[in-house]
Amino acid sequence: MGWKLSAEAGASEPQWADRPWRGNQPAGSPVVSEEQFDLLSTLDLRQEMPTPRVSKSFLSLLFQVLSVLLSLLGDMLVSVYREVCSIRFLLTAVSLLSLFLTALWWGLLCLVPPLENEPKEMLTLSEYHERVRSQGQQLQQLQAELDKLHKEVSSVRAANSERVAKLVFQRLNEDFVRKPDYALSSVGASIDLEKTSHDYEDATTAYFWNRFSFWNYARPPTVILEPDVFPGNCWAFEGDHGQVVIRLPGRVQLSDITLQHPPPSVAHTGKANSAPRDFAVYGLQVDDKTEVFLGKFTFDVEKSEIQTFHLQNDPPMAFPKVKIQILSNWGHPHFTCLYRVRAHGTRTSDGAGDSATGGPH
């Protein structure tokens, strides 16, 4: 009996040996049957697997939307095709074409000259020759008028060229300021060396050869009375204070003084710091002692290279000499350069006899 029980126990062992968790459960815990265990495992597997229903529903919805759009597009294309092929469209096109042809026809009728203006009968040979001869005479007359007009235009051009040339020479003779210059050496002006500052002498460049006149590059003060103005052709005196006294060709009622200095753009150093800045003008009487103040001015190197200054000579007085006193320059520490000085005014009758000592003007 006991053997049978053990045998039965051994026979029934394979039914529960593969489920060891049953023997490990504590006493009093609920017993789970095999069917319930299979159901629980099936539910767990369903929870772990992804649900394909959402993706299938989304694809179906997308296909439905696309089908609706394609159907609408097809309906639109069909409606357009029907409208194009409709009788209304054909009638409209025919009416517009007829209007265009009508307008084109009326335009051609207006542009083309009517045939009624054409000669109805043919010209004879003699009439044809006569017409050709009359037209030839008209052409000859037109050619003669053209030649006459060409000669008149040529004469006008020549007259204008001569007038322009005269104006150019007049401006040249007027020394570019449209005023007569009485400080020209060619009309008799000169420098009073006794009352003029000494020339600048550079000790660093005073070589032995420069003591000879033909090797000396320093320019005398008479250079300010010449019309040749180019960089370096100036009279230099030492420092920024100096004066020059110009002996005029006669007694002149001075009205203006003009100073000229090359602009910095043509200077080799790129600047014009040796140009005079502040200066005063005096008229000297015959005794060389009485000086009449005619004004104080400033030469601006940033402006034109030729600057004219109106003198304070009121009432107008005639002077045989004029003094230019330089009060400062534009920053050169060693010397100041004068290129050209011009004196403008009116020559008095009592100085007409002195013109014999001067040149023509």
Short mmCIF file of C-alpha atoms in Angstrom, two decimals:
data_model
loop_
_atom_site.label_atom_id
_atom_site.label_comp_id
_atom_site.label_asym_id
_atom_site.label_seq_id
_atom_site.Cartn_x
_atom_site.Cartn_y
_atom_site.Cartn_z
CA MET A 1 0.00 0.00 0.00
CA GLY A 2 2.76 2.25 0.91
CA TRP A 3 4.50 1.26 -2.29
CA LYS A 4 1.44 2.09 -4.29
CA LEU A 5 1.24 5.50 -2.81
CA SER A 6 4.81 6.17 -3.61
CA ALA A 7 4.29 4.86 -7.07
CA GLU A 8 1.26 6.99 -7.54
CA ALA A 9 3.19 9.88 -6.15
CA GLY A 10 5.99 9.17 -8.55
CA ALA A 11 3.53 8.85 -11.41
CA SER A 12 1.87 12.08 -10.60
CA GLU A 13 5.15 13.93 -10.13
CA PRO A 14 5.58 14.99 -13.73
CA GLN A 15 2.24 16.85 -13.62
CA TRP A 16 3.40 19.37 -11.05
CA ALA A 17 7.16 19.09 -11.15
CA ASP A 18 7.41 21.67 -13.93
CA ARG A 19 5.58 24.21 -11.81
CA PRO A 20 7.87 24.66 -8.84
CA TRP A 21 6.24 27.91 -7.80
CA ARG A 22 3.24 26.01 -6.35
CA GLY A 23 5.34 24.43 -3.65
CA ASN A 24 7.01 27.72 -2.86
CA GLN A 25 3.75 29.56 -2.17
CA PRO A 26 3.02 30.19 1.47
CA ALA A 27 0.19 28.50 3.23
CA GLY A 28 -3.19 30.12 2.84
CA SER A 29 -2.41 31.72 -0.63
CA PRO A 30 -5.02 31.15 -3.36
CA VAL A 31 -4.35 28.32 -5.75
CA VAL A 32 -4.27 29.25 -9.47
CA SER A 33 -5.58 26.68 -11.87
CA GLU A 34 -3.93 25.77 -15.15
CA GLU A 35 -6.65 27.39 -17.27
CA GLN A 36 -6.36 30.64 -15.34
CA PHE A 37 -2.59 30.57 -15.79
CA ASP A 38 -2.95 30.13 -19.57
CA LEU A 39 -5.43 33.00 -19.69
CA LEU A 40 -3.07 35.29 -17.78
CA SER A 41 -0.13 34.50 -20.06
CA THR A 42 -2.30 35.22 -23.11
CA LEU A 43 -3.34 38.61 -21.69
CA ASP A 44 0.28 39.53 -20.96
CA LEU A 45 1.35 38.71 -24.49
CA ARG A 46 -1.50 40.84 -25.92
CA GLN A 47 -0.45 43.77 -23.76
CA GLU A 48 3.17 43.54 -24.94
CA MET A 49 2.34 43.34 -28.70
CA PRO A 50 1.86 46.76 -30.51
CA THR A 51 -1.64 47.54 -31.68
CA PRO A 52 -1.70 47.74 -35.47
CA ARG A 53 -5.25 49.11 -35.50
CA VAL A 54 -4.07 52.75 -35.14
CA SER A 55 -1.75 52.60 -38.14
CA LYS A 56 -4.32 50.91 -40.32
CA SER A 57 -6.95 53.47 -39.44
CA PHE A 58 -4.52 56.36 -40.20
CA LEU A 59 -3.62 54.92 -43.61
CA SER A 60 -7.24 54.38 -44.48
CA LEU A 61 -8.05 57.97 -43.52
CA LEU A 62 -5.15 59.26 -45.62
CA PHE A 63 -6.31 57.21 -48.61
CA GLN A 64 -9.81 58.60 -48.22
CA VAL A 65 -8.56 62.20 -48.17
CA LEU A 66 -6.42 61.63 -51.24
CA SER A 67 -9.28 60.02 -53.08
CA VAL A 68 -11.52 63.01 -52.26
CA LEU A 69 -8.88 65.48 -53.50
CA LEU A 70 -8.34 63.53 -56.70
CA SER A 71 -12.05 63.41 -57.31
CA LEU A 72 -12.37 67.19 -56.80
CA LEU A 73 -9.44 67.82 -59.14
CA GLY A 74 -10.96 65.58 -61.74
CA ASP A 75 -14.28 67.39 -61.47
CA MET A 76 -12.54 70.76 -61.91
CA LEU A 77 -10.68 69.59 -65.00
CA VAL A 78 -13.87 68.21 -66.50
CA SER A 79 -15.72 71.49 -65.85
CA VAL A 80 -12.91 73.53 -67.44
CA TYR A 81 -12.83 71.27 -70.45
CA ARG A 82 -16.58 71.56 -70.85
CA GLU A 83 -16.43 75.34 -70.58
CA VAL A 84 -13.67 75.55 -73.21
CA CYS A 85 -15.53 73.29 -75.54
CA SER A 86 -18.84 74.96 -74.98
CA ILE A 87 -20.65 76.90 -77.67
CA ARG A 88 -20.48 80.09 -75.61
CA PHE A 89 -16.68 80.11 -75.75
CA LEU A 90 -16.71 79.49 -79.49
CA LEU A 91 -19.16 82.32 -80.08
CA THR A 92 -17.09 84.71 -77.95
CA ALA A 93 -13.91 83.85 -79.84
CA VAL A 94 -15.60 84.30 -83.20
CA SER A 95 -17.01 87.71 -82.20
CA LEU A 96 -13.63 88.94 -80.95
CA LEU A 97 -11.93 87.76 -84.13
CA SER A 98 -14.50 89.53 -86.27
CA LEU A 99 -14.00 92.78 -84.33
CA PHE A 100 -10.24 92.53 -84.79
CA LEU A 101 -10.56 91.94 -88.55
CA THR A 102 -12.97 94.85 -88.86
CA ALA A 103 -10.62 97.22 -87.07
CA LEU A 104 -7.70 96.04 -89.21
CA TRP A 105 -9.69 96.61 -92.37
CA TRP A 106 -10.66 100.15 -91.37
CA GLY A 107 -7.05 100.91 -90.49
CA LEU A 108 -5.84 99.76 -93.90
CA LEU A 109 -8.49 101.86 -95.60
CA CYS A 110 -7.37 104.96 -93.68
CA LEU A 111 -3.65 104.44 -94.35
CA VAL A 112 -3.74 103.48 -98.00
CA PRO A 113 -4.44 106.52 -100.22
CA PRO A 114 -7.52 106.22 -102.34
CA LEU A 115 -7.10 105.25 -105.95
CA GLU A 116 -9.12 108.23 -107.09
CA ASN A 117 -6.09 110.55 -106.64
CA GLU A 118 -4.06 108.59 -109.17
CA PRO A 119 -4.01 109.97 -112.72
CA LYS A 120 -6.65 108.34 -114.80
CA GLU A 121 -4.77 108.82 -118.04
CA MET A 122 -1.17 108.03 -118.94
CA LEU A 123 1.33 110.82 -119.63
CA THR A 124 2.75 111.25 -123.08
CA LEU A 125 6.49 111.09 -123.67
CA SER A 126 6.84 114.84 -124.16
CA GLU A 127 4.89 115.56 -120.99
CA TYR A 128 7.09 113.10 -119.11
CA HIS A 129 10.27 114.82 -120.38
CA GLU A 130 8.88 118.22 -119.47
CA ARG A 131 8.11 117.09 -115.93
CA VAL A 132 11.58 115.60 -115.52
CA ARG A 133 13.17 118.83 -116.76
CA SER A 134 11.15 120.97 -114.30
CA GLN A 135 12.08 118.70 -111.41
CA GLY A 136 15.74 118.90 -112.46
CA GLN A 137 15.57 122.70 -112.35
CA GLN A 138 14.05 122.57 -108.87
CA LEU A 139 16.88 120.29 -107.73
CA GLN A 140 19.47 122.71 -109.10
CA GLN A 141 17.83 125.59 -107.25
CA LEU A 142 17.85 123.59 -104.02
CA GLN A 143 21.53 122.75 -104.53
CA ALA A 144 22.36 126.41 -105.05
CA GLU A 145 20.49 127.36 -101.85
CA LEU A 146 22.35 124.63 -99.94
CA ASP A 147 25.70 125.92 -101.21
CA LYS A 148 24.80 129.44 -100.16
CA LEU A 149 23.73 128.25 -96.72
CA HIS A 150 26.97 126.29 -96.35
CA LYS A 151 29.02 129.39 -97.15
CA GLU A 152 27.07 131.43 -94.60
CA VAL A 153 27.61 128.76 -91.91
CA SER A 154 31.32 128.64 -92.72
CA SER A 155 31.61 132.42 -92.45
CA VAL A 156 29.78 132.38 -89.11
CA ARG A 157 32.13 129.68 -87.84
CA ALA A 158 35.17 131.64 -88.96
CA ALA A 159 33.86 134.79 -87.30
CA ASN A 160 33.20 132.90 -84.07
CA SER A 161 36.68 131.36 -84.17
CA GLU A 162 38.26 134.77 -84.61
CA ARG A 163 36.13 136.14 -81.79
CA VAL A 164 37.14 133.29 -79.47
CA ALA A 165 40.80 133.78 -80.38
CA LYS A 166 40.53 137.49 -79.66
CA LEU A 167 38.94 136.78 -76.29
CA VAL A 168 41.72 134.31 -75.43
CA PHE A 169 44.46 136.76 -76.37
CA GLN A 170 42.62 139.51 -74.53
CA ARG A 171 42.54 137.41 -71.37
CA LEU A 172 46.22 136.64 -71.77
CA ASN A 173 47.06 140.29 -72.23
CA GLU A 174 44.94 141.19 -69.22
CA ASP A 175 47.12 138.88 -67.11
CA PHE A 176 44.21 136.62 -66.12
CA VAL A 177 42.77 139.17 -63.69
CA ARG A 178 41.34 141.59 -66.27
CA LYS A 179 43.33 144.48 -64.78
CA PRO A 180 46.46 146.27 -66.04
CA ASP A 181 49.63 145.37 -64.13
CA TYR A 182 52.04 148.22 -63.33
CA ALA A 183 54.44 145.92 -61.44
CA LEU A 184 55.84 144.35 -64.62
CA SER A 185 59.48 144.81 -65.47
CA SER A 186 58.52 144.95 -69.16
CA VAL A 187 56.56 148.20 -68.56
CA GLY A 188 59.31 149.83 -66.49
CA ALA A 189 58.80 148.55 -62.95
CA SER A 190 61.89 147.76 -60.84
CA ILE A 191 62.97 146.87 -57.29
CA ASP A 192 64.31 149.40 -54.79
CA LEU A 193 67.07 147.20 -53.36
CA GLU A 194 67.96 149.65 -50.59
CA LYS A 195 64.51 149.31 -49.02
CA THR A 196 64.11 145.59 -49.77
CA SER A 197 65.00 142.71 -47.45
CA HIS A 198 68.13 140.67 -48.11
CA ASP A 199 68.03 137.41 -50.00
CA TYR A 200 67.93 134.15 -48.07
CA GLU A 201 71.29 132.35 -47.85
CA ASP A 202 71.30 128.72 -46.81
CA ALA A 203 74.56 128.00 -44.99
CA THR A 204 74.17 124.23 -45.45
CA THR A 205 74.12 124.51 -49.24
CA ALA A 206 76.44 127.49 -49.75
CA TYR A 207 79.19 125.61 -51.51
CA PHE A 208 82.22 127.26 -53.03
CA TRP A 209 80.76 127.07 -56.53
CA ASN A 210 77.57 128.86 -55.49
CA ARG A 211 79.58 132.05 -54.89
CA PHE A 212 79.89 132.46 -58.64
CA SER A 213 76.88 134.06 -60.26
CA PHE A 214 76.49 131.40 -62.95
CA TRP A 215 76.40 128.64 -60.28
CA ASN A 216 74.10 130.46 -57.86
CA TYR A 217 70.55 129.06 -57.86
CA ALA A 218 69.07 131.81 -55.64
CA ARG A 219 66.69 134.10 -57.52
CA PRO A 220 66.86 137.92 -57.13
CA PRO A 221 63.84 139.95 -56.01
CA THR A 222 63.28 141.14 -59.60
CA VAL A 223 61.78 137.70 -60.31
CA ILE A 224 58.50 138.84 -58.70
CA LEU A 225 58.09 141.32 -61.58
CA GLU A 226 58.20 138.59 -64.25
CA PRO A 227 55.17 136.60 -65.54
CA ASP A 228 57.05 133.27 -65.42
CA VAL A 229 55.58 131.50 -62.40
CA PHE A 230 56.60 127.89 -61.80
CA PRO A 231 57.75 126.00 -58.67
CA GLY A 232 61.12 127.25 -57.46
CA ASN A 233 61.21 130.43 -59.54
CA CYS A 234 60.70 132.78 -56.60
CA TRP A 235 62.50 135.32 -54.42
CA ALA A 236 63.21 134.04 -50.90
CA PHE A 237 64.09 136.15 -47.87
CA GLU A 238 65.08 134.94 -44.46
CA GLY A 239 62.45 134.31 -41.78
CA ASP A 240 58.75 135.11 -41.94
CA HIS A 241 59.13 138.93 -41.81
CA GLY A 242 60.36 140.98 -44.72
CA GLN A 243 59.48 143.61 -47.27
CA VAL A 244 59.93 144.54 -50.89
CA VAL A 245 59.60 148.02 -52.43
CA ILE A 246 58.53 148.18 -56.07
CA ARG A 247 59.37 151.27 -58.11
CA LEU A 248 56.39 151.78 -60.46
CA PRO A 249 56.81 153.06 -64.04
CA GLY A 250 55.05 156.29 -63.02
CA ARG A 251 52.65 157.73 -60.50
CA VAL A 252 49.75 155.27 -60.19
CA GLN A 253 46.53 155.55 -58.23
CA LEU A 254 46.66 152.07 -56.70
CA SER A 255 43.37 150.20 -56.40
CA ASP A 256 44.32 146.51 -56.03
CA ILE A 257 47.27 144.24 -55.26
CA THR A 258 47.53 140.67 -56.55
CA LEU A 259 49.74 137.95 -55.10
CA GLN A 260 50.41 134.66 -56.83
CA HIS A 261 51.84 131.46 -55.33
CA PRO A 262 51.75 127.92 -56.83
CA PRO A 263 49.25 125.61 -55.08
CA PRO A 264 50.43 122.73 -52.87
CA SER A 265 49.32 120.23 -55.53
CA VAL A 266 52.19 121.25 -57.86
CA ALA A 267 54.81 121.76 -55.15
CA HIS A 268 57.56 119.13 -54.88
CA THR A 269 57.13 119.00 -51.11
CA GLY A 270 53.34 118.67 -51.34
CA LYS A 271 52.75 121.81 -49.27
CA ALA A 272 53.05 125.61 -49.52
CA ASN A 273 54.25 126.56 -46.05
CA SER A 274 56.75 129.07 -47.49
CA ALA A 275 53.95 131.19 -48.98
CA PRO A 276 53.21 134.60 -47.39
CA ARG A 277 50.23 134.71 -45.09
CA ASP A 278 49.57 138.11 -43.49
CA PHE A 279 50.91 141.19 -45.26
CA ALA A 280 50.39 144.94 -45.40
CA VAL A 281 50.54 147.39 -48.32
CA TYR A 282 51.90 150.94 -48.17
CA GLY A 283 52.09 153.66 -50.77
CA LEU A 284 55.33 155.66 -50.76
CA GLN A 285 55.42 159.32 -51.68
CA VAL A 286 58.15 160.99 -53.78
CA ASP A 287 60.31 161.74 -50.73
CA ASP A 288 60.56 157.95 -49.95
CA LYS A 289 59.76 158.76 -46.33
CA THR A 290 56.02 159.35 -46.23
CA GLU A 291 54.15 156.04 -46.20
CA VAL A 292 50.38 155.76 -46.59
CA PHE A 293 48.75 152.63 -45.19
CA LEU A 294 46.60 150.96 -47.85
CA GLY A 295 45.43 147.83 -46.05
CA LYS A 296 46.31 144.59 -44.29
CA PHE A 297 45.35 141.26 -45.89
CA THR A 298 45.76 137.48 -45.67
CA PHE A 299 46.82 135.24 -48.54
CA ASP A 300 45.01 131.87 -48.17
CA VAL A 301 46.95 129.00 -49.77
CA GLU A 302 43.81 126.81 -49.69
CA LYS A 303 42.11 129.11 -52.19
CA SER A 304 43.14 130.08 -55.70
CA GLU A 305 46.81 130.52 -56.52
CA ILE A 306 46.04 134.06 -57.78
CA GLN A 307 44.33 136.29 -55.22
CA THR A 308 43.51 139.98 -55.66
CA PHE A 309 43.02 142.34 -52.70
CA HIS A 310 41.25 145.70 -52.89
CA LEU A 311 43.26 148.57 -51.37
CA GLN A 312 41.93 151.23 -49.00
CA ASN A 313 42.97 154.15 -51.18
CA ASP A 314 40.10 156.56 -50.67
CA PRO A 315 40.35 159.33 -51.73
CA PRO A 316 42.58 157.89 -54.44
CA MET A 317 46.20 158.98 -54.27
CA ALA A 318 48.97 158.40 -56.80
CA PHE A 319 52.25 156.86 -55.65
CA PRO A 320 55.53 156.29 -57.47
CA LYS A 321 56.38 153.31 -55.24
CA VAL A 322 54.52 150.60 -53.37
CA LYS A 323 55.77 148.55 -50.42
CA ILE A 324 54.68 145.00 -49.66
CA GLN A 325 55.46 144.12 -46.04
CA ILE A 326 55.21 140.40 -45.19
CA LEU A 327 54.11 139.85 -41.58
CA SER A 328 53.98 136.01 -41.46
CA ASN A 329 54.10 132.88 -43.60
CA TRP A 330 52.37 129.49 -43.52
CA GLY A 331 54.83 127.78 -41.19
CA HIS A 332 58.20 127.52 -42.88
CA PRO A 333 60.84 128.04 -40.17
CA HIS A 334 63.66 129.38 -42.37
CA PHE A 335 62.42 131.54 -45.25
CA THR A 336 59.44 132.99 -47.11
CA CYS A 337 58.98 132.91 -50.90
CA LEU A 338 57.40 135.56 -53.12
CA TYR A 339 56.56 134.43 -56.65
CA ARG A 340 54.77 137.36 -58.22
CA VAL A 341 53.33 140.70 -57.13
CA ARG A 342 51.02 142.77 -59.34
CA ALA A 343 49.94 146.35 -58.82
CA HIS A 344 46.68 147.56 -60.37
CA GLY A 345 45.24 151.00 -60.68
CA THR A 346 45.11 154.07 -62.92
CA ARG A 347 48.11 155.95 -64.19
CA THR A 348 47.91 159.68 -63.60
CA SER A 349 48.63 162.34 -66.22
CA ASP A 350 51.46 163.91 -64.24
CA GLY A 351 53.33 160.59 -64.48
CA ALA A 352 53.02 160.33 -68.22
CA GLY A 353 56.41 161.91 -68.69
CA ASP A 354 58.03 159.17 -66.64
CA SER A 355 56.87 156.53 -69.11
CA ALA A 356 59.91 157.22 -71.27
CA THR A 357 62.02 155.36 -68.76
CA GLY A 358 59.73 152.40 -68.89
CA GLY A 359 58.73 150.03 -71.59
CA PRO A 360 55.55 149.91 -73.65
CA HIS A 361 52.31 148.98 -71.90
#
